mmCIF file of C-alpha atoms and ligand atoms in Angstrom:
data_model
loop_
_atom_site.group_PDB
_atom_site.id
_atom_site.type_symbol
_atom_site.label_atom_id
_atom_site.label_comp_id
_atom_site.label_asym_id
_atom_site.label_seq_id
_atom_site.Cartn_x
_atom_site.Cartn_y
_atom_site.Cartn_z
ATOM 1 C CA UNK A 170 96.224 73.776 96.005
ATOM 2 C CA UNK A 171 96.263 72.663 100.010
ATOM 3 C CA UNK A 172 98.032 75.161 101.843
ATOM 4 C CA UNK A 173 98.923 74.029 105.907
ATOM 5 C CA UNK A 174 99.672 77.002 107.931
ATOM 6 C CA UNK A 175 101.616 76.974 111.884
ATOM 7 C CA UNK A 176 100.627 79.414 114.608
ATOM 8 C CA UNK A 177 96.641 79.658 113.074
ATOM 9 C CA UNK A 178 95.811 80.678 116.653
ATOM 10 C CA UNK A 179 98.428 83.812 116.318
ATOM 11 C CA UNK A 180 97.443 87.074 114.928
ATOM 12 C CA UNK A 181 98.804 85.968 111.222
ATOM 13 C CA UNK A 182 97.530 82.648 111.573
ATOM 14 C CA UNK A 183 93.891 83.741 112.154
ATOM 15 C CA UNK A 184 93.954 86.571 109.121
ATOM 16 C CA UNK A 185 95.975 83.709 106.618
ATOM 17 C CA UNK A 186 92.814 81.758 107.644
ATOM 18 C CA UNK A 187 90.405 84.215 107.421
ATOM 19 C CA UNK A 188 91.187 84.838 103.584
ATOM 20 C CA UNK A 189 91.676 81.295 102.982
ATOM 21 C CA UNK A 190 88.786 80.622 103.916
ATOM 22 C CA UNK A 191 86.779 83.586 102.401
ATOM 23 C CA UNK A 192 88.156 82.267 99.288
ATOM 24 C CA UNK A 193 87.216 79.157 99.853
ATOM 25 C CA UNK A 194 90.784 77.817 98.995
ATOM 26 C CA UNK A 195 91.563 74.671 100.733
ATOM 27 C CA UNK A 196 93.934 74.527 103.887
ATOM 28 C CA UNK A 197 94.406 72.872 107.180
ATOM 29 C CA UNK A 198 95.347 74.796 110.568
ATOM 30 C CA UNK A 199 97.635 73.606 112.988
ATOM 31 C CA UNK A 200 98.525 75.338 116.240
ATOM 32 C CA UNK A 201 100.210 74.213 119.682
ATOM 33 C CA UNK A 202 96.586 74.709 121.634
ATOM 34 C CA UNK A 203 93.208 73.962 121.445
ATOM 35 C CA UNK A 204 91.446 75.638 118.237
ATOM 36 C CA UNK A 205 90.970 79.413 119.394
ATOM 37 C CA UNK A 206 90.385 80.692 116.094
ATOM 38 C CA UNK A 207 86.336 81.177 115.913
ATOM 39 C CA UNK A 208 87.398 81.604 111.614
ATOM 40 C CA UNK A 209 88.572 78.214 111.576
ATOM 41 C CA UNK A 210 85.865 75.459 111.561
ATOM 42 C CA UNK A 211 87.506 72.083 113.923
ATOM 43 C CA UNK A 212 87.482 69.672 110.788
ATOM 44 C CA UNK A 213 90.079 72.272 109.163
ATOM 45 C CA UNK A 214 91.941 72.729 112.613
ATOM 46 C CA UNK A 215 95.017 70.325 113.838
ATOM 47 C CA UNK A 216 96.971 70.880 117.199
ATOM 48 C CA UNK A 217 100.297 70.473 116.381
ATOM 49 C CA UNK A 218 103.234 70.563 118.692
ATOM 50 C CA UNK A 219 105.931 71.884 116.036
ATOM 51 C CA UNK A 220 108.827 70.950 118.133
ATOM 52 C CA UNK A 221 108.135 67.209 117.941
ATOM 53 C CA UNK A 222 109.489 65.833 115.324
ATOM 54 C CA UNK A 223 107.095 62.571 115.023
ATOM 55 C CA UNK A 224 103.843 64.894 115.199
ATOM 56 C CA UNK A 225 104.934 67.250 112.784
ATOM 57 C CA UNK A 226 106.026 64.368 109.751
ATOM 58 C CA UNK A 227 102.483 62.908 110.687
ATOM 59 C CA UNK A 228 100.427 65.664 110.178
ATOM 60 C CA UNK A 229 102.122 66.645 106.686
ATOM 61 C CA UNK A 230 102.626 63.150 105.863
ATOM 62 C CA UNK A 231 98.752 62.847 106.068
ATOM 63 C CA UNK A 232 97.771 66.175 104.856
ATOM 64 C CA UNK A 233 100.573 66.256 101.816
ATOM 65 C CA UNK A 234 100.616 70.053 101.363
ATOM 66 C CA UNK A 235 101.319 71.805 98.053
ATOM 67 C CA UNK A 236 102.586 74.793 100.639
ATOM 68 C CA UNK A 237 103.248 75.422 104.225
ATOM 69 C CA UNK A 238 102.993 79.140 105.716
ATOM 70 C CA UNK A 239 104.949 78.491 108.940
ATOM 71 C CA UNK A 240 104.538 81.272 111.356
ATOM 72 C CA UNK A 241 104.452 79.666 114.305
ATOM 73 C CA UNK A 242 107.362 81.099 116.869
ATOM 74 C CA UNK A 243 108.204 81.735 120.493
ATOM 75 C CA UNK A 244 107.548 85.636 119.476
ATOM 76 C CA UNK A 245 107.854 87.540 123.273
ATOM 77 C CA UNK A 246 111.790 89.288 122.733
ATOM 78 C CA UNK A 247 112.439 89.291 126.437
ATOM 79 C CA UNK A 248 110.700 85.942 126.950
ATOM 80 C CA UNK A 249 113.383 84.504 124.312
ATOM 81 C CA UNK A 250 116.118 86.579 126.323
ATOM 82 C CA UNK A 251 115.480 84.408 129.498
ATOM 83 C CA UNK A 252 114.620 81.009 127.779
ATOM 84 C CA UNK A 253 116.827 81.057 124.792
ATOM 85 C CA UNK A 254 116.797 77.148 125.017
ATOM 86 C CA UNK A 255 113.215 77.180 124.539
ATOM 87 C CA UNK A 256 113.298 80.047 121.650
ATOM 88 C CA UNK A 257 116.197 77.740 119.874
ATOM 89 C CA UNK A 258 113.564 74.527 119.815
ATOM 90 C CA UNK A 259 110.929 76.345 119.010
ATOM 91 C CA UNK A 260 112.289 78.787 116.460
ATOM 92 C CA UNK A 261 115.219 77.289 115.045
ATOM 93 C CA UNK A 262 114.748 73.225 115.528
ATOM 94 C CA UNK A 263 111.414 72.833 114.765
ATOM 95 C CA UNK A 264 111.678 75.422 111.352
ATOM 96 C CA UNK A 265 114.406 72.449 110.562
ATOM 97 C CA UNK A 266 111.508 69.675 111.679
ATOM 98 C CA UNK A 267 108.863 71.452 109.388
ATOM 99 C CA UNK A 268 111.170 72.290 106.564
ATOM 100 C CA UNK A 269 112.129 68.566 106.328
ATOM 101 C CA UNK A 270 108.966 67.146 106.124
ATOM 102 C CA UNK A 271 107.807 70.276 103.587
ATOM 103 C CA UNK A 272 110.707 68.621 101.155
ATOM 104 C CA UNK A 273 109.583 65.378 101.655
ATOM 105 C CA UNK A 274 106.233 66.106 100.044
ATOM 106 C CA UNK A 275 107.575 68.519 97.704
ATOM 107 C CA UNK A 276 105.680 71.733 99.188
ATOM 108 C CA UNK A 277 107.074 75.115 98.729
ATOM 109 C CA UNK A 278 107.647 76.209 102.552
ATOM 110 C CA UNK A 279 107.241 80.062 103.520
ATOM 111 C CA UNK A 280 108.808 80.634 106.783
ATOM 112 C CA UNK A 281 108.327 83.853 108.910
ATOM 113 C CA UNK A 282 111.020 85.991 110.021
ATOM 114 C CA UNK A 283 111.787 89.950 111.405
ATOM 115 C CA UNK A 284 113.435 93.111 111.017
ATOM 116 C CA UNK A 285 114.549 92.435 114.098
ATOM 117 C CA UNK A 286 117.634 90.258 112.619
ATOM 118 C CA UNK A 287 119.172 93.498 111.521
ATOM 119 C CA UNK A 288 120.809 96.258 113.976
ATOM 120 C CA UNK A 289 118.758 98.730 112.955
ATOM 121 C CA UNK A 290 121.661 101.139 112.098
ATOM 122 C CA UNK A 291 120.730 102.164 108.841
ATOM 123 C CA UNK A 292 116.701 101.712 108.291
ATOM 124 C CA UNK A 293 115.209 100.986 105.234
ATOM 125 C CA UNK A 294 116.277 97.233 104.752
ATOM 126 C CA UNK A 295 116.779 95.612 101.232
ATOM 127 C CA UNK A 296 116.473 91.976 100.671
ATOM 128 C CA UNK A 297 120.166 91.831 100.011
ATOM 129 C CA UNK A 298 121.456 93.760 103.457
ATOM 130 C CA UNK A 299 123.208 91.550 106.083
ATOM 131 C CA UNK A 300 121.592 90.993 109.309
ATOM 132 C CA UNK A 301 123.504 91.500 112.238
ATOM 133 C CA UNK A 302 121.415 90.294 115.241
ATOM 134 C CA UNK A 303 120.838 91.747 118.535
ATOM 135 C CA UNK A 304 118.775 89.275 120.813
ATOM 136 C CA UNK A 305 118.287 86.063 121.468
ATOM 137 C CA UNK A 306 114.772 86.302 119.512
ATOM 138 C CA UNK A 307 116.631 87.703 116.694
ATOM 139 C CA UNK A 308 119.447 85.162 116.466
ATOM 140 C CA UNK A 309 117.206 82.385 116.446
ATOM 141 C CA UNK A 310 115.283 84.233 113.259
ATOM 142 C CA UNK A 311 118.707 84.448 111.691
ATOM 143 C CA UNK A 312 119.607 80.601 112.293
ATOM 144 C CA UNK A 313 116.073 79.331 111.011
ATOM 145 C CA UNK A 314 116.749 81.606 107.719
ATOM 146 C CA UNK A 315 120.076 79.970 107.564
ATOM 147 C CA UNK A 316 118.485 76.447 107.381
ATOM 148 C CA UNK A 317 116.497 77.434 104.471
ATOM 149 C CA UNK A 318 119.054 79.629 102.996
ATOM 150 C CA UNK A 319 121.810 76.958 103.090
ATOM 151 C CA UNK A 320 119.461 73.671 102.043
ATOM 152 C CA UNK A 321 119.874 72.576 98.578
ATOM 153 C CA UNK A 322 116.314 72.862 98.073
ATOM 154 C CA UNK A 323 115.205 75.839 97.015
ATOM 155 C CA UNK A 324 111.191 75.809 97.177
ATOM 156 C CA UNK A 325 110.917 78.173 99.925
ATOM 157 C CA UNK A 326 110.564 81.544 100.680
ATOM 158 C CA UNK A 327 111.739 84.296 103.830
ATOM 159 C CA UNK A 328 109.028 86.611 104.589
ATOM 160 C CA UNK A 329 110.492 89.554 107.229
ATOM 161 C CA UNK A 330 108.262 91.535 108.986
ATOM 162 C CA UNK A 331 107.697 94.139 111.507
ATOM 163 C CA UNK A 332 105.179 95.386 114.135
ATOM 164 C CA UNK A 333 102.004 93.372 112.979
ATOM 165 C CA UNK A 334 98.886 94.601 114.223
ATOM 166 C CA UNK A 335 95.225 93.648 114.069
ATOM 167 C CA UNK A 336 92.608 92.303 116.211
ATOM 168 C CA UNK A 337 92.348 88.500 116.420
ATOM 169 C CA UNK A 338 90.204 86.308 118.866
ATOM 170 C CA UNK A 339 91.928 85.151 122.367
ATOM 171 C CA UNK A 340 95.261 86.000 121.433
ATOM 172 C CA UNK A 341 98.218 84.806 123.928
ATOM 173 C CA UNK A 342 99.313 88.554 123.430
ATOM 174 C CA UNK A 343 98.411 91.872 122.413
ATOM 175 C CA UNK A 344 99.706 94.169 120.061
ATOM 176 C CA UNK A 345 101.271 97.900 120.030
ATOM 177 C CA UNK A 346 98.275 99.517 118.408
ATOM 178 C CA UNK A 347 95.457 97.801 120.402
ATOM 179 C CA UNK A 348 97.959 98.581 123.357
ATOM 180 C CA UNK A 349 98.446 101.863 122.757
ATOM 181 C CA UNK A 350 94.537 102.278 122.295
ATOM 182 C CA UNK A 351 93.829 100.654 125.811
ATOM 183 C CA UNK A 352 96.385 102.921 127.440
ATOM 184 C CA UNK A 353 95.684 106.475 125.842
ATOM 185 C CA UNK A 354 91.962 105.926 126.842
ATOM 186 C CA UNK A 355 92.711 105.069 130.358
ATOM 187 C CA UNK A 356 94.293 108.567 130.993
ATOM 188 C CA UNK A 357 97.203 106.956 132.625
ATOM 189 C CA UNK A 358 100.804 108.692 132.306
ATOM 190 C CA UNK A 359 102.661 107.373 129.826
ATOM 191 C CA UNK A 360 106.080 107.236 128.445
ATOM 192 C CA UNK A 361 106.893 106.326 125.292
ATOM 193 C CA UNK A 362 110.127 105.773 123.605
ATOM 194 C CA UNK A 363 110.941 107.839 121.214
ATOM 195 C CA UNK A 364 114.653 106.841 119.506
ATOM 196 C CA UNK A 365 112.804 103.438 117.962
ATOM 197 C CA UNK A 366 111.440 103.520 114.498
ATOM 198 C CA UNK A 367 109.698 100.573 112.718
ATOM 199 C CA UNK A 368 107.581 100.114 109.761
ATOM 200 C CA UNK A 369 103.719 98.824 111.550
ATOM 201 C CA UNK A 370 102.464 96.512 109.502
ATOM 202 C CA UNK A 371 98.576 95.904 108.944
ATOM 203 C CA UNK A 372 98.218 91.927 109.740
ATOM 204 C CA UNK A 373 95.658 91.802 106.972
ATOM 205 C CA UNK A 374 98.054 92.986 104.615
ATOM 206 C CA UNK A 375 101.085 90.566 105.726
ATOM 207 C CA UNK A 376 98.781 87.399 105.555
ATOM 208 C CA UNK A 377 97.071 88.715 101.820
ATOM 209 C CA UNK A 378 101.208 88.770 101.214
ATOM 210 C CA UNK A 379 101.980 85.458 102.473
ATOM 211 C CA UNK A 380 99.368 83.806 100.727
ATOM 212 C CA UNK A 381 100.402 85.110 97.357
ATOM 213 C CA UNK A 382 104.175 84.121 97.807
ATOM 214 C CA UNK A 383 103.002 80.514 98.856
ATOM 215 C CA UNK A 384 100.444 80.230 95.865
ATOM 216 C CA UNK A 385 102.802 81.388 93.152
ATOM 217 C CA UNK A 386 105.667 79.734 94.869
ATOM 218 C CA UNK A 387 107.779 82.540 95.018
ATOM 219 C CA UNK A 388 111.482 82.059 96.214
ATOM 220 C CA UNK A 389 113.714 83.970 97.775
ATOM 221 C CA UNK A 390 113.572 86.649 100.751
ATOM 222 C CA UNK A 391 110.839 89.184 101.118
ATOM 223 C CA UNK A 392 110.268 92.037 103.112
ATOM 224 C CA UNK A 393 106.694 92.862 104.070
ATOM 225 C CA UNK A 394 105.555 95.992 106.459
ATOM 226 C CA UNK A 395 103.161 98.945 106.410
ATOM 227 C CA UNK A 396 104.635 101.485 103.950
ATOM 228 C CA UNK A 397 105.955 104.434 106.210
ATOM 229 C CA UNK A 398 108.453 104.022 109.128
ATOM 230 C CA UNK A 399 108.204 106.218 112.411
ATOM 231 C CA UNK A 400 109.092 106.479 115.651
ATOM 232 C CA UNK A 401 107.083 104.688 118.600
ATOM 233 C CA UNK A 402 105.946 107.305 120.050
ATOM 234 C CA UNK A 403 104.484 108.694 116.526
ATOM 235 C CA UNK A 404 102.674 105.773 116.558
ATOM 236 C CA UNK A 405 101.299 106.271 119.400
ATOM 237 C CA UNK A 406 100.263 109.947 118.621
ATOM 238 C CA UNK A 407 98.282 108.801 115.709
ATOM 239 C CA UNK A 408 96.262 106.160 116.944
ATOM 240 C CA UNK A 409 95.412 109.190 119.502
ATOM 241 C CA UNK A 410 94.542 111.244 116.816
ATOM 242 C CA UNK A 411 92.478 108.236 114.854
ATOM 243 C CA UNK A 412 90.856 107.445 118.176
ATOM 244 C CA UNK A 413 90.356 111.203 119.323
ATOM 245 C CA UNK A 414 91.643 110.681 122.174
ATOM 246 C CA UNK A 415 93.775 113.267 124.346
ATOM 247 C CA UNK A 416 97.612 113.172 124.322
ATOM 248 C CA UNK A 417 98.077 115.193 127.202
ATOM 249 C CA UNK A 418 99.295 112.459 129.371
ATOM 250 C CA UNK A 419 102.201 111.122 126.725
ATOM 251 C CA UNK A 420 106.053 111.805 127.712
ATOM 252 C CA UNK A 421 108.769 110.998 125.122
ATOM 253 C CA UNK A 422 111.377 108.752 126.609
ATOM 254 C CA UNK A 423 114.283 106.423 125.638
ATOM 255 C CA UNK A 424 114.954 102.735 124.542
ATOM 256 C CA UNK A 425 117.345 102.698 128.123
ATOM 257 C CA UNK A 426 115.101 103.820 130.558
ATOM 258 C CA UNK A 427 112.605 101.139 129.425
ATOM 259 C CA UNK A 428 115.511 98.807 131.155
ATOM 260 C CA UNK A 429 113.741 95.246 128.591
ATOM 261 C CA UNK A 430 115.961 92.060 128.855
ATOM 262 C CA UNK A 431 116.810 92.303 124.941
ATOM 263 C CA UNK A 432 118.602 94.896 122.806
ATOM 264 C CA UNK A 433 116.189 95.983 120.140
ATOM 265 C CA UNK A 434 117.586 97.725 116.901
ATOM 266 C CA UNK A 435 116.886 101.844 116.767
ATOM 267 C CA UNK A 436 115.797 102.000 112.995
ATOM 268 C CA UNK A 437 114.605 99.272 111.150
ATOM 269 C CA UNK A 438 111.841 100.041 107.866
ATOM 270 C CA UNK A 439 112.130 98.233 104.669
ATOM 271 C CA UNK A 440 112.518 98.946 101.237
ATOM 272 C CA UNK A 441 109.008 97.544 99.611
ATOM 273 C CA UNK A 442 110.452 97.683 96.094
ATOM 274 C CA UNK A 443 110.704 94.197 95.315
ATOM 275 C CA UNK A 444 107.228 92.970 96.944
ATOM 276 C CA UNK A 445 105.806 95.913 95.237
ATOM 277 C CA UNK A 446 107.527 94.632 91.512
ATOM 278 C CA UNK A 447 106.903 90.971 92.345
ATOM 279 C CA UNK A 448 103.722 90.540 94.122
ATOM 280 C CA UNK A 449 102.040 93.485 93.157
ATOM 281 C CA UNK A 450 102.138 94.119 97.155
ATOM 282 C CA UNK A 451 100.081 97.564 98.055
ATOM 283 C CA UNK A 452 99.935 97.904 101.619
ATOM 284 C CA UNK A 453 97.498 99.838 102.942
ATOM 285 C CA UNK A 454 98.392 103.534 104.913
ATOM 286 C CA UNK A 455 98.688 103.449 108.396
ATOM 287 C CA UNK A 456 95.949 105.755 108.976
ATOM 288 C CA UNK A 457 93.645 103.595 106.736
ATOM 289 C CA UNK A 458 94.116 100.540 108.688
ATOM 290 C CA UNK A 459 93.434 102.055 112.104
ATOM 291 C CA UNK A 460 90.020 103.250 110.547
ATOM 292 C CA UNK A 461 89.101 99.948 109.659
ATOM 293 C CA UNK A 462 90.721 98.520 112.860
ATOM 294 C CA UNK A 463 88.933 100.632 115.296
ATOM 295 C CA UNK A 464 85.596 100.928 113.203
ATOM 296 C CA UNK A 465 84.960 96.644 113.992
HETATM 297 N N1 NAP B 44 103.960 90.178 115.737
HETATM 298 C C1 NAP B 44 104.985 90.891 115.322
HETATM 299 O O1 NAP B 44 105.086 92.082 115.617
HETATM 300 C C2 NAP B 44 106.064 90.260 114.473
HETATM 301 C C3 NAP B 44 107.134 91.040 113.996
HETATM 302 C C4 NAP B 44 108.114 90.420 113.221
HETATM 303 C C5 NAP B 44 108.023 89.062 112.928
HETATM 304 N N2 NAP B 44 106.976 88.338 113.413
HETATM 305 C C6 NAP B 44 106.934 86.904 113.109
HETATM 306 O O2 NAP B 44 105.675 86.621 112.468
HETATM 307 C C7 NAP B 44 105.179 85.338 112.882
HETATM 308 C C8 NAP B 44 103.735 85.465 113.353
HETATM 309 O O3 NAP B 44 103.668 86.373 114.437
HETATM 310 P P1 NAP B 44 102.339 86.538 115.300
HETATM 311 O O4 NAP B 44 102.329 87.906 115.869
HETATM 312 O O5 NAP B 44 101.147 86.042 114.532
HETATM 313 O O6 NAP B 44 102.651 85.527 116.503
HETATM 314 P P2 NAP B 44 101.771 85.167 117.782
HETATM 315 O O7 NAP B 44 100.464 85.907 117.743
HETATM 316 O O8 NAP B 44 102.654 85.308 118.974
HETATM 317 O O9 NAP B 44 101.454 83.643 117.517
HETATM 318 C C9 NAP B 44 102.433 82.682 117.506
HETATM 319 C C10 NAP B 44 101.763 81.339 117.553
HETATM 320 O O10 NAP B 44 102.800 80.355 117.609
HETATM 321 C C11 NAP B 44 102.229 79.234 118.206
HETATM 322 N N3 NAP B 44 103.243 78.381 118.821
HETATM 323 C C12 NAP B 44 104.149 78.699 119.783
HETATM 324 N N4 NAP B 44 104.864 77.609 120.123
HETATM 325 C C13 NAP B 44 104.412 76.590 119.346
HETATM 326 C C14 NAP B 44 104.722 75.213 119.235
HETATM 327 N N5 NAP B 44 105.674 74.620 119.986
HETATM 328 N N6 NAP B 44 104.028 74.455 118.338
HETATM 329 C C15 NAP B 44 103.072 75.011 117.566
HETATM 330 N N7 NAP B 44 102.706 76.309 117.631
HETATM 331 C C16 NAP B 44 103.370 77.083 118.528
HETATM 332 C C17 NAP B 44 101.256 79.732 119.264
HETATM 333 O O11 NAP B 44 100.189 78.825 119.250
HETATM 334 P P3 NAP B 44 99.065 78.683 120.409
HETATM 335 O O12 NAP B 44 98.421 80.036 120.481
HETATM 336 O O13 NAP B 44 98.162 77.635 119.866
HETATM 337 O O14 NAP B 44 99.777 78.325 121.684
HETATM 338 C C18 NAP B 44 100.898 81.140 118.772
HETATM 339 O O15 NAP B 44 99.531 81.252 118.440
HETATM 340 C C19 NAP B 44 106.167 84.831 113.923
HETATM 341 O O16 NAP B 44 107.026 83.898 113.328
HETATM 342 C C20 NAP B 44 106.922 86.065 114.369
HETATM 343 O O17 NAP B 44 108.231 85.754 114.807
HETATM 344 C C21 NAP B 44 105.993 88.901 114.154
#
């Protein structure tokens, strides 16, 4: 089984390549830079532009895939909010490039998506509830679903998530725990929103997850987070507590005050049951992952 995964450099990309290649499974990784990924030897590592259409049928042309993991994206909210031309190549044309060439080989295709294409009115999402977008990130999500959702082939798989965290090497961006980690420890005032709940999600976890749906060719739409949903600032408090460190300087504040170029939903949080029933998905407890994350 040959496995070619988009976005290796990301967070995702780098743990779906860490276990592939712990298992010594076969794979190739493709990403829009230079190889950054210190996992990922350079005979196993392709830079690939996904929003050109004549790179992207060469490399799987050549490679021949029996599954792509695409989780390549334009992933910064705001950033999509001010360049939504760029976040509709990126996000939504190239998913249709990759997708394309994925059915011309036959490969079951997994593509990457977030809670974010719901409102976040009513929290713990099923499989079956009906987004309702707020950005320009989260429309483009929605539209690259649609491709797959809509195609007459049906080898392919959604996988939602939300918050990932983990630590990864040279990342273009951070994440919320290593964030709030950094900030807490520099004794800074800080407020943190408080009327925002999401579902963090171990990035170890997600890419064990994604892996399993593209060996056993699942189909369908999956939702894949930590198990427990809280509020942001919660979060924050307990990678304080994890870390010891003092929570004097923490405020509580609101989503409006933040004043962020795109409308995120309040309340998002899934409803595991089906990964749990299908995959045998057992995501690990917030608490558990910090330990291992902060004891690296
Ligand atoms: N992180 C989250 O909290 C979160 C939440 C919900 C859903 N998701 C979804 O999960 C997926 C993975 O997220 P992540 O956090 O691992 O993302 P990430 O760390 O931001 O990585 C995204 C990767 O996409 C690559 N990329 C961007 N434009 C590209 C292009 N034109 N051609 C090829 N590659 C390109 C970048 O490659 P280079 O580094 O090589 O430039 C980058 O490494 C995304 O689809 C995201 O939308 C993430």
């Amino acid at each position: 089984m040959k496995i070619l995964i988009t976005g290796s450099n990301g967070l995702l990309g780098q743990k779906i390549v860490r276990q592939l290649k712990k298992n010594n499974k076969f794979f190739l990784a493709t990403s829009l830079g230079e190889n950054r990924n210190p996992d990922c030897p350079n005979s196993f590592y392709r830079s690939l532009d996904i929003s050109n259409q004549d790179q992207v049928n060469k490399v799987i042309m050549d490679y021949h895939p029996d599954a792509v993991i695409h989780t390549a994206a334009i992933t910064n909210v705001d950033y999509c909010e001010t360049n939504p031309d760029l976040c509709h190549e990126v996000n939504v044309t190239a998913t249709a490039y990759l997708f394309e060439a994925a059915q011309q080989v036959g490969a079951h295709f997994s593509a990457l998506s977030t809670d974010f294409v719901f409102d976040g009115k009513k929290g713990n999402y099923k499989e079956s509830d009906q987004p309702n977008p707020l950005s320009v990130y989260a429309n483009s999500k929605v539209d690259a679903e649609r491709i797959l959702i809509n195609s007459a082939y049906k080898n392919w798989s959604i996988i939602r998530t939300i918050i990932v965290f983990g630590e990864g090497n040279n990342l273009s961006r951070s994440n919320i725990v290593l964030w709030a980690k950094e900030a807490l420890s520099s004794g800074k005032e800080l407020n943190i929103i408080d009327d925002q709940f999401r579902a963090p999600t171990w990035a170890d976890d997600l890419a064990w997850a994604c892996i399993k749906i593209a060996e056993l060719h699942k189909t369908g739409v999956y939702h894949i987070s930590g198990p427990e949903t809280f509020s942001i600032y919660e979060l924050v408090l307990r990678v304080a507590k994890s870390c010891g460190l003092d929570t004097k300087s923490l405020n509580k504040t609101t989503s409006e005050s933040l004043n962020q170029a795109a409308k995120r939903p309040p309340k998002t949080g899934f409803d595991l049951s089906k990964a749990y029933v299908e995959i045998d998905y057992r995501p690990m407890s917030f608490e558990d992952s910090l330990k291992l994350l902060f004891s690296v």
